mmCIF file of C-alpha atoms in Angstrom:
data_model
loop_
_atom_site.group_PDB
_atom_site.id
_atom_site.type_symbol
_atom_site.label_atom_id
_atom_site.label_comp_id
_atom_site.label_asym_id
_atom_site.label_seq_id
_atom_site.Cartn_x
_atom_site.Cartn_y
_atom_site.Cartn_z
ATOM 1 C CA MET A 1 9.896 9.405 6.260
ATOM 2 C CA TRP A 2 7.828 6.791 7.080
ATOM 3 C CA LYS A 3 4.500 8.794 6.697
ATOM 4 C CA LYS A 4 5.337 8.891 3.321
ATOM 5 C CA ILE A 5 6.315 5.042 2.699
ATOM 6 C CA ILE A 6 2.377 4.339 4.090
ATOM 7 C CA ALA A 7 1.070 7.099 1.893
ATOM 8 C CA ALA A 8 2.352 6.003 -1.351
ATOM 9 C CA VAL A 9 1.939 1.953 -0.524
ATOM 10 C CA GLY A 10 -1.318 2.499 1.134
ATOM 11 C CA CYS A 11 -2.701 4.811 -2.384
ATOM 12 C CA SER A 12 -0.921 3.042 -4.919
ATOM 13 C CA VAL A 13 -2.418 -0.172 -3.575
ATOM 14 C CA LEU A 14 -5.908 1.268 -3.776
ATOM 15 C CA LEU A 15 -5.374 2.482 -7.054
ATOM 16 C CA TRP A 16 -3.547 -1.085 -8.523
ATOM 17 C CA GLY A 17 -5.275 -3.300 -6.728
ATOM 18 C CA GLY A 18 -3.833 -4.902 -7.982
ATOM 19 C CA SER A 19 7.338 -12.319 -20.065
ATOM 20 C CA SER A 20 8.822 -10.179 -22.968
ATOM 21 C CA ALA A 21 9.905 -13.888 -24.407
ATOM 22 C CA TYR A 22 6.626 -14.464 -25.277
ATOM 23 C CA ALA A 23 5.240 -14.961 -28.854
ATOM 24 C CA ALA A 24 2.656 -11.814 -29.788
ATOM 25 C CA ASP A 25 -0.385 -14.031 -29.678
ATOM 26 C CA ASP A 26 0.502 -15.373 -26.193
ATOM 27 C CA GLN A 27 1.016 -11.744 -25.250
ATOM 28 C CA GLN A 28 -2.230 -10.925 -26.712
ATOM 29 C CA THR A 29 -3.928 -13.678 -24.771
ATOM 30 C CA ALA A 30 -2.394 -12.104 -21.724
ATOM 31 C CA MET A 31 -3.297 -8.454 -21.760
ATOM 32 C CA THR A 32 -7.293 -9.678 -22.524
ATOM 33 C CA VAL A 33 -6.974 -11.454 -19.370
ATOM 34 C CA TYR A 34 -5.197 -8.423 -17.849
ATOM 35 C CA ARG A 35 -7.661 -6.072 -19.079
ATOM 36 C CA ASP A 36 -10.762 -8.292 -17.740
ATOM 37 C CA ALA A 37 -9.602 -8.787 -14.723
ATOM 38 C CA TYR A 38 -8.602 -4.886 -13.907
ATOM 39 C CA MET A 39 -12.163 -3.942 -15.480
ATOM 40 C CA ALA A 40 -14.018 -6.601 -13.208
ATOM 41 C CA ARG A 41 -12.102 -5.257 -9.861
ATOM 42 C CA LEU A 42 -13.582 -1.786 -10.469
ATOM 43 C CA HIS A 43 -17.258 -3.325 -9.884
ATOM 44 C CA ASP A 44 -16.281 -5.860 -7.142
ATOM 45 C CA ASP A 45 -18.070 -5.416 -3.749
ATOM 46 C CA ARG A 46 -16.126 -8.301 -2.086
ATOM 47 C CA ALA A 47 -14.326 -8.889 0.948
ATOM 48 C CA ALA A 48 -10.633 -9.551 1.540
ATOM 49 C CA ASN A 49 -7.789 -10.563 3.995
ATOM 50 C CA THR A 50 -4.490 -8.930 3.514
ATOM 51 C CA ASN A 51 -1.115 -9.968 5.401
ATOM 52 C CA ILE A 52 2.006 -7.921 4.931
ATOM 53 C CA ASP A 53 5.530 -8.321 6.396
ATOM 54 C CA LEU A 54 8.343 -6.342 6.636
ATOM 55 C CA PHE A 55 11.457 -8.037 7.625
ATOM 56 C CA GLY A 56 14.845 -6.759 8.632
ATOM 57 C CA PRO A 57 18.280 -7.621 10.228
ATOM 58 C CA ASN A 58 16.887 -6.381 14.122
ATOM 59 C CA TYR A 59 13.113 -5.992 13.714
ATOM 60 C CA HIS A 60 9.553 -7.885 11.946
ATOM 61 C CA TRP A 61 6.285 -5.532 11.031
ATOM 62 C CA GLU A 62 3.695 -7.736 10.010
ATOM 63 C CA LEU A 63 0.055 -6.473 9.292
ATOM 64 C CA ASN A 64 -3.409 -9.209 9.352
ATOM 65 C CA ALA A 65 -6.655 -7.253 8.530
ATOM 66 C CA ASP A 66 -10.105 -8.138 7.184
ATOM 67 C CA GLY A 67 -11.404 -5.906 4.365
ATOM 68 C CA GLN A 68 -13.831 -4.576 2.181
ATOM 69 C CA VAL A 69 -13.834 -2.156 -0.607
ATOM 70 C CA LEU A 70 -17.437 -1.268 -2.482
ATOM 71 C CA ARG A 71 -17.647 -0.131 -5.985
ATOM 72 C CA ASN A 72 -18.720 2.906 -4.550
ATOM 73 C CA GLY A 73 -15.033 3.505 -3.673
ATOM 74 C CA SER A 74 -15.891 3.376 0.286
ATOM 75 C CA MET A 75 -13.527 0.924 2.220
ATOM 76 C CA HIS A 76 -13.241 -0.415 5.445
ATOM 77 C CA TRP A 77 -10.485 -2.635 7.197
ATOM 78 C CA HIS A 78 -9.739 -3.750 10.376
ATOM 79 C CA GLY A 79 -6.710 -6.038 11.825
ATOM 80 C CA GLU A 80 -3.633 -6.184 14.092
ATOM 81 C CA MET A 81 -0.158 -4.795 13.186
ATOM 82 C CA SER A 82 2.593 -6.496 15.526
ATOM 83 C CA TRP A 83 6.133 -5.483 16.010
ATOM 84 C CA ASP A 84 9.460 -7.445 16.968
ATOM 85 C CA PHE A 85 12.378 -5.651 17.950
ATOM 86 C CA THR A 86 15.779 -5.870 19.104
ATOM 87 C CA ASP A 87 17.410 -2.966 20.412
ATOM 88 C CA GLN A 88 21.090 -3.538 18.965
ATOM 89 C CA LYS A 89 22.798 -1.612 21.858
ATOM 90 C CA THR A 90 21.183 -3.707 24.559
ATOM 91 C CA ASN A 91 19.914 -6.985 22.909
ATOM 92 C CA ALA A 92 16.820 -6.686 24.615
ATOM 93 C CA THR A 93 13.606 -7.537 22.491
ATOM 94 C CA SER A 94 10.417 -6.267 22.774
ATOM 95 C CA HIS A 95 7.002 -7.409 20.895
ATOM 96 C CA GLU A 96 4.006 -5.416 20.923
ATOM 97 C CA ASP A 97 0.668 -5.883 19.379
ATOM 98 C CA ILE A 98 -1.251 -3.014 17.610
ATOM 99 C CA PRO A 99 -5.069 -3.235 16.536
ATOM 100 C CA PHE A 100 -6.256 -0.425 14.007
ATOM 101 C CA TYR A 101 -8.852 0.080 11.794
ATOM 102 C CA VAL A 102 -8.961 1.824 8.389
ATOM 103 C CA GLU A 103 -11.860 3.830 6.521
ATOM 104 C CA GLN A 104 -12.044 5.926 3.420
ATOM 105 C CA ARG A 105 -13.874 9.297 4.272
ATOM 106 C CA ASP A 106 -14.613 11.539 1.413
ATOM 107 C CA ASN A 107 -11.336 11.673 -0.371
ATOM 108 C CA LEU A 108 -8.884 10.637 2.968
ATOM 109 C CA LEU A 109 -7.766 7.260 4.023
ATOM 110 C CA ILE A 110 -8.094 7.544 8.017
ATOM 111 C CA LEU A 111 -5.675 5.227 9.942
ATOM 112 C CA TYR A 112 -7.095 4.613 13.332
ATOM 113 C CA ILE A 113 -4.332 2.459 15.688
ATOM 114 C CA GLN A 114 -4.302 1.593 19.556
ATOM 115 C CA ARG A 115 -1.475 2.022 21.510
ATOM 116 C CA GLU A 116 -1.185 1.745 25.349
ATOM 117 C CA ASN A 117 -5.141 1.662 25.471
ATOM 118 C CA THR A 118 -5.113 4.708 23.879
ATOM 119 C CA TRP A 119 -6.631 5.659 19.850
ATOM 120 C CA SER A 120 -4.528 7.875 18.127
ATOM 121 C CA LYS A 121 -5.500 8.688 13.572
ATOM 122 C CA MET A 122 -3.824 9.284 10.976
ATOM 123 C CA SER A 123 -5.369 11.120 7.313
ATOM 124 C CA LEU A 124 -3.586 10.319 4.365
ATOM 125 C CA PRO A 125 -4.622 11.342 0.879
ATOM 126 C CA GLY A 126 -7.083 9.234 -0.531
ATOM 127 C CA VAL A 127 -9.323 9.000 -3.703
ATOM 128 C CA SER A 128 -12.487 10.870 -3.865
ATOM 129 C CA PRO A 129 -15.809 8.903 -4.327
ATOM 130 C CA GLU A 130 -16.447 11.274 -7.591
ATOM 131 C CA LEU A 131 -13.582 10.186 -9.195
ATOM 132 C CA ILE A 132 -14.146 6.643 -8.195
ATOM 133 C CA ALA A 133 -17.396 7.188 -10.266
ATOM 134 C CA SER A 134 -15.814 8.569 -13.003
ATOM 135 C CA TRP A 135 -13.662 5.483 -13.234
ATOM 136 C CA ASN A 136 -16.441 3.310 -13.330
ATOM 137 C CA ASN A 137 -18.428 4.707 -15.858
ATOM 138 C CA GLY A 138 -15.847 5.639 -18.405
ATOM 139 C CA THR A 139 -15.083 9.036 -18.069
ATOM 140 C CA VAL A 140 -11.412 8.670 -16.558
ATOM 141 C CA ASP A 141 -9.699 6.104 -18.745
ATOM 142 C CA LEU A 142 -7.927 4.869 -15.265
ATOM 143 C CA PHE A 143 -7.101 1.359 -17.406
ATOM 144 C CA ASN A 144 -4.983 3.210 -20.537
ATOM 145 C CA ASP A 145 -3.276 5.743 -17.894
ATOM 146 C CA SER A 146 -2.143 2.757 -15.972
ATOM 147 C CA MET A 147 -0.491 1.238 -18.774
ATOM 148 C CA GLN A 148 2.251 3.763 -18.558
ATOM 149 C CA ALA A 149 3.269 1.980 -15.785
ATOM 150 C CA ILE A 150 3.357 -1.604 -17.265
ATOM 151 C CA LYS A 151 6.181 -3.214 -18.640
ATOM 152 C CA ARG A 152 5.308 -6.286 -19.285
ATOM 153 C CA VAL A 153 2.401 -8.604 -18.882
ATOM 154 C CA SER A 154 2.580 -12.650 -19.098
ATOM 155 C CA LEU A 155 -0.273 -15.683 -18.695
ATOM 156 C CA GLU A 156 1.679 -18.030 -16.010
ATOM 157 C CA HIS A 157 -1.244 -20.385 -15.524
ATOM 158 C CA ASP A 158 -4.248 -21.305 -16.975
ATOM 159 C CA THR A 159 -6.599 -23.983 -16.482
ATOM 160 C CA ASP A 160 -10.751 -24.697 -16.417
ATOM 161 C CA LYS A 161 -11.323 -22.663 -13.769
ATOM 162 C CA MET A 162 -8.131 -20.104 -12.840
ATOM 163 C CA GLN A 163 -6.136 -17.978 -14.793
ATOM 164 C CA GLY A 164 -2.649 -16.741 -13.236
ATOM 165 C CA LEU A 165 -1.024 -13.442 -14.491
ATOM 166 C CA ARG A 166 2.452 -11.758 -13.844
ATOM 167 C CA ILE A 167 2.379 -8.007 -14.172
ATOM 168 C CA VAL A 168 5.769 -6.509 -13.760
ATOM 169 C CA MET A 169 5.463 -2.954 -13.451
ATOM 170 C CA ASP A 170 7.505 0.689 -13.149
ATOM 171 C CA VAL A 171 7.486 1.727 -9.850
ATOM 172 C CA GLY A 172 8.367 5.340 -10.520
ATOM 173 C CA LYS A 173 5.867 5.361 -13.543
ATOM 174 C CA MET A 174 2.806 3.873 -10.946
ATOM 175 C CA LEU A 175 3.837 6.701 -8.718
ATOM 176 C CA GLN A 176 3.883 9.279 -11.114
ATOM 177 C CA VAL A 177 -0.052 8.017 -12.329
ATOM 178 C CA THR A 178 -0.948 7.669 -8.750
ATOM 179 C CA ASN A 179 -0.287 11.275 -7.849
ATOM 180 C CA LYS A 180 -2.288 12.268 -10.997
ATOM 181 C CA TYR A 181 -5.209 10.836 -9.487
ATOM 182 C CA LEU A 182 -5.005 12.065 -5.972
ATOM 183 C CA ASP A 183 -4.541 15.987 -7.347
ATOM 184 C CA GLU A 184 -7.844 15.327 -9.007
ATOM 185 C CA SER A 185 -9.181 13.916 -6.136
ATOM 186 C CA LYS A 186 -8.244 17.012 -4.058
ATOM 187 C CA GLY A 187 -11.485 17.691 -2.530
ATOM 188 C CA LYS A 188 -11.141 19.795 0.756
ATOM 189 C CA ARG A 189 -7.408 19.928 0.966
ATOM 190 C CA SER A 190 -5.093 22.987 1.164
ATOM 191 C CA SER A 191 -3.334 23.746 -1.620
ATOM 192 C CA GLU A 192 -0.092 23.883 0.399
ATOM 193 C CA LYS A 193 -1.085 20.104 1.466
ATOM 194 C CA ARG A 194 -1.539 19.383 -2.311
ATOM 195 C CA GLN A 195 1.881 20.665 -3.148
ATOM 196 C CA ALA A 196 3.419 19.137 -0.217
ATOM 197 C CA GLN A 197 1.689 15.557 -1.517
ATOM 198 C CA GLN A 198 2.933 16.435 -5.446
ATOM 199 C CA GLU A 199 6.387 17.366 -4.261
ATOM 200 C CA ALA A 200 6.799 13.868 -2.095
ATOM 201 C CA TYR A 201 5.353 11.814 -4.511
ATOM 202 C CA ALA A 202 7.515 13.877 -7.565
ATOM 203 C CA GLU A 203 10.651 13.057 -5.532
ATOM 204 C CA MET A 204 9.440 9.578 -5.047
ATOM 205 C CA ALA A 205 9.063 8.864 -8.593
ATOM 206 C CA GLN A 206 12.201 10.030 -9.633
ATOM 207 C CA GLY A 207 14.279 8.123 -7.442
ATOM 208 C CA LEU A 208 12.106 4.844 -8.007
ATOM 209 C CA MET A 209 11.993 5.145 -11.961
ATOM 210 C CA GLY A 210 13.225 2.141 -13.340
ATOM 211 C CA THR A 211 12.477 0.228 -10.135
ATOM 212 C CA GLU A 212 10.341 -3.125 -11.107
ATOM 213 C CA LEU A 213 7.795 -4.830 -9.132
ATOM 214 C CA THR A 214 6.432 -7.846 -9.846
ATOM 215 C CA VAL A 215 2.918 -8.693 -9.139
ATOM 216 C CA ASP A 216 1.017 -12.135 -9.138
ATOM 217 C CA TRP A 217 -2.688 -12.132 -10.099
ATOM 218 C CA VAL A 218 -4.817 -15.291 -10.076
ATOM 219 C CA VAL A 219 -8.131 -14.530 -10.990
ATOM 220 C CA ASP A 220 -11.419 -16.722 -11.592
ATOM 221 C CA LYS A 221 -11.367 -17.822 -15.659
ATOM 222 C CA THR A 222 -15.302 -17.366 -15.661
ATOM 223 C CA THR A 223 -16.020 -14.066 -13.829
ATOM 224 C CA HIS A 224 -12.611 -12.321 -13.842
ATOM 225 C CA GLN A 225 -12.511 -11.922 -10.262
ATOM 226 C CA THR A 226 -9.626 -11.727 -8.396
ATOM 227 C CA ILE A 227 -8.796 -14.844 -6.445
ATOM 228 C CA THR A 228 -5.620 -13.968 -4.698
ATOM 229 C CA VAL A 229 -2.802 -11.114 -4.948
ATOM 230 C CA SER A 230 0.725 -11.198 -4.183
ATOM 231 C CA VAL A 231 3.524 -8.370 -4.779
ATOM 232 C CA ASP A 232 7.101 -8.482 -3.737
ATOM 233 C CA LEU A 233 7.466 -5.245 -2.440
ATOM 234 C CA THR A 234 11.328 -5.144 -1.456
ATOM 235 C CA PRO A 235 12.106 -3.360 -4.771
ATOM 236 C CA PHE A 236 9.759 -0.452 -3.530
ATOM 237 C CA ILE A 237 11.114 -0.145 0.351
ATOM 238 C CA ARG A 238 14.900 -1.037 -0.765
ATOM 239 C CA GLY A 239 14.376 1.862 -3.674
ATOM 240 C CA TYR A 240 12.974 4.641 -1.706
ATOM 241 C CA ALA A 241 15.253 4.242 0.975
ATOM 242 C CA GLN A 242 18.638 4.119 -0.841
ATOM 243 C CA HIS A 243 17.305 6.741 -2.343
ATOM 244 C CA ILE A 244 16.928 8.608 0.801
ATOM 245 C CA LEU A 245 20.574 7.665 1.446
ATOM 246 C CA ASN A 246 22.108 9.125 -1.715
ATOM 247 C CA GLU A 247 19.882 12.590 -0.963
ATOM 248 C CA MET A 248 21.466 12.615 2.223
ATOM 249 C CA ALA A 249 25.188 11.984 0.701
ATOM 250 C CA ALA A 250 24.472 14.569 -1.704
ATOM 251 C CA GLY A 251 23.495 17.213 1.130
ATOM 252 C CA LYS A 252 20.191 17.808 0.147
ATOM 253 C CA ILE A 253 18.888 16.334 3.479
ATOM 254 C CA LYS A 254 19.881 15.564 7.074
ATOM 255 C CA LEU A 255 19.294 12.363 8.539
ATOM 256 C CA ASN A 256 20.627 11.391 12.431
ATOM 257 C CA ASP A 257 22.469 8.423 13.000
ATOM 258 C CA GLU A 258 19.194 6.318 14.015
ATOM 259 C CA GLU A 259 17.618 7.208 10.594
ATOM 260 C CA ARG A 260 20.506 6.917 8.792
ATOM 261 C CA ALA A 261 20.955 3.234 10.255
ATOM 262 C CA MET A 262 17.318 2.889 9.420
ATOM 263 C CA MET A 263 17.651 4.146 6.087
ATOM 264 C CA GLU A 264 20.369 1.334 5.490
ATOM 265 C CA SER A 265 18.915 -1.435 7.106
ATOM 266 C CA LEU A 266 15.694 -1.601 4.579
ATOM 267 C CA GLY A 267 17.678 -0.071 2.060
ATOM 268 C CA TYR A 268 19.887 -3.303 1.861
ATOM 269 C CA PHE A 269 18.792 -5.630 4.162
ATOM 270 C CA SER A 270 14.820 -5.664 4.307
ATOM 271 C CA GLU A 271 12.106 -7.604 2.464
ATOM 272 C CA LEU A 272 8.698 -6.620 2.441
ATOM 273 C CA LYS A 273 6.193 -8.738 1.122
ATOM 274 C CA PHE A 274 1.981 -8.236 0.150
ATOM 275 C CA TYR A 275 -0.560 -10.459 -0.032
ATOM 276 C CA MET A 276 -4.250 -10.941 -0.704
ATOM 277 C CA THR A 277 -7.165 -13.106 -0.720
ATOM 278 C CA TYR A 278 -10.437 -12.487 -1.857
ATOM 279 C CA LEU A 279 -13.093 -14.001 0.433
ATOM 280 C CA GLY A 280 -16.255 -13.507 -2.027
ATOM 281 C CA VAL A 281 -19.502 -11.440 -1.086
ATOM 282 C CA LYS A 282 -19.856 -10.854 2.229
ATOM 283 C CA GLN A 283 -23.218 -9.021 3.054
ATOM 284 C CA ASN A 284 -23.029 -8.660 6.942
ATOM 285 C CA ILE A 285 -19.421 -8.199 7.692
ATOM 286 C CA ASN A 286 -19.215 -5.023 9.738
ATOM 287 C CA LEU A 287 -15.808 -3.426 9.578
ATOM 288 C CA THR A 288 -16.817 -0.140 10.593
ATOM 289 C CA VAL A 289 -14.548 1.972 12.906
ATOM 290 C CA PRO A 290 -16.794 1.886 16.162
ATOM 291 C CA GLU A 291 -18.131 5.464 17.200
ATOM 292 C CA GLU A 292 -16.290 5.326 20.302
ATOM 293 C CA VAL A 293 -13.084 5.017 18.846
ATOM 294 C CA ARG A 294 -13.891 7.795 16.273
ATOM 295 C CA LYS A 295 -14.920 10.383 19.049
ATOM 296 C CA SER A 296 -11.456 9.595 21.038
ATOM 297 C CA ALA A 297 -8.854 9.532 18.667
ATOM 298 C CA GLU A 298 -6.422 11.949 18.298
ATOM 299 C CA ASP A 299 -4.104 12.928 15.694
ATOM 300 C CA MET A 300 -1.326 10.463 15.704
ATOM 301 C CA MET A 301 2.232 9.472 15.361
ATOM 302 C CA ASN A 302 3.838 8.297 12.627
ATOM 303 C CA MET A 303 5.349 4.866 11.651
ATOM 304 C CA LYS A 304 8.730 6.085 12.639
ATOM 305 C CA ASP A 305 7.245 7.285 16.108
ATOM 306 C CA ILE A 306 5.595 3.489 16.498
ATOM 307 C CA GLN A 307 8.959 2.056 15.869
ATOM 308 C CA LYS A 308 10.679 4.340 18.250
ATOM 309 C CA GLY A 309 8.027 3.434 21.011
ATOM 310 C CA VAL A 310 8.657 -0.193 20.865
ATOM 311 C CA SER A 311 12.795 0.418 20.538
ATOM 312 C CA ASP A 312 12.026 2.486 23.988
ATOM 313 C CA ALA A 313 10.064 -0.690 25.626
ATOM 314 C CA ALA A 314 13.159 -2.944 24.507
ATOM 315 C CA LYS A 315 15.046 -0.475 26.266
ATOM 316 C CA LYS A 316 13.602 -0.445 29.713
ATOM 317 C CA SER A 317 12.715 -4.320 29.051
#
């Protein structure tokens, strides 16, 4: 389950980067700013810093990373995740720092994680360079497709130097569009893996249809380049977990006590925040995965295994 959540969030962030009370002229202005910023994003080679925070009753997961996404679709990220976890039975608290790298290779996003001095890796569905090129040259109209998921756009701030947009989108429809483009970038994936991915996204899209996400997007007024992006992903994580609990109640899936407790925590008590700051063009930045990491990394556990590892460490402390 954790793997589905990571795949959905990671791939959707890659694709999406990023009020109804407004008068018609104001709404048109907001849409113009949105389109200019969206199109500028497709031709942006700048570096960025990202922070993601997940809070729950007995855990705190935080990610901090520096990265660079190039206009050809290639990307490199390097940073650290940290877990603070309190075992509810023993009341013992454990902390773990987890270095990681992320790279886009062909049509895959590859995540490398180091735990206990050992590197592991996980491959997630990504977007092929060919499809990125199609977006950039206009062969594929991603912007108009993305509008299916946009419920409203408003211009919240407008100064001499910056403009602040607020975009409200439907998570279920966002996942439907994401799934379409991941399927078009199928590359060397087997038909079984493509079908499994499509089914996972279709399941999440159905369960999250109507769930709203609010994106605050600040852009440079002259260049239209992104300055900051912030998203409260709490509705996403809660909606997904509640969908899983509903599937369990209907007898469609089975959860053990630990899994059910985690889904209940995510579904009703968790908060998930995303924040990105663009750092400008940095030609000398080096975030590539070291060759020794790439060679030594073994196929890895999913996020549930990471959580379990920290839980086990708490029990031993």
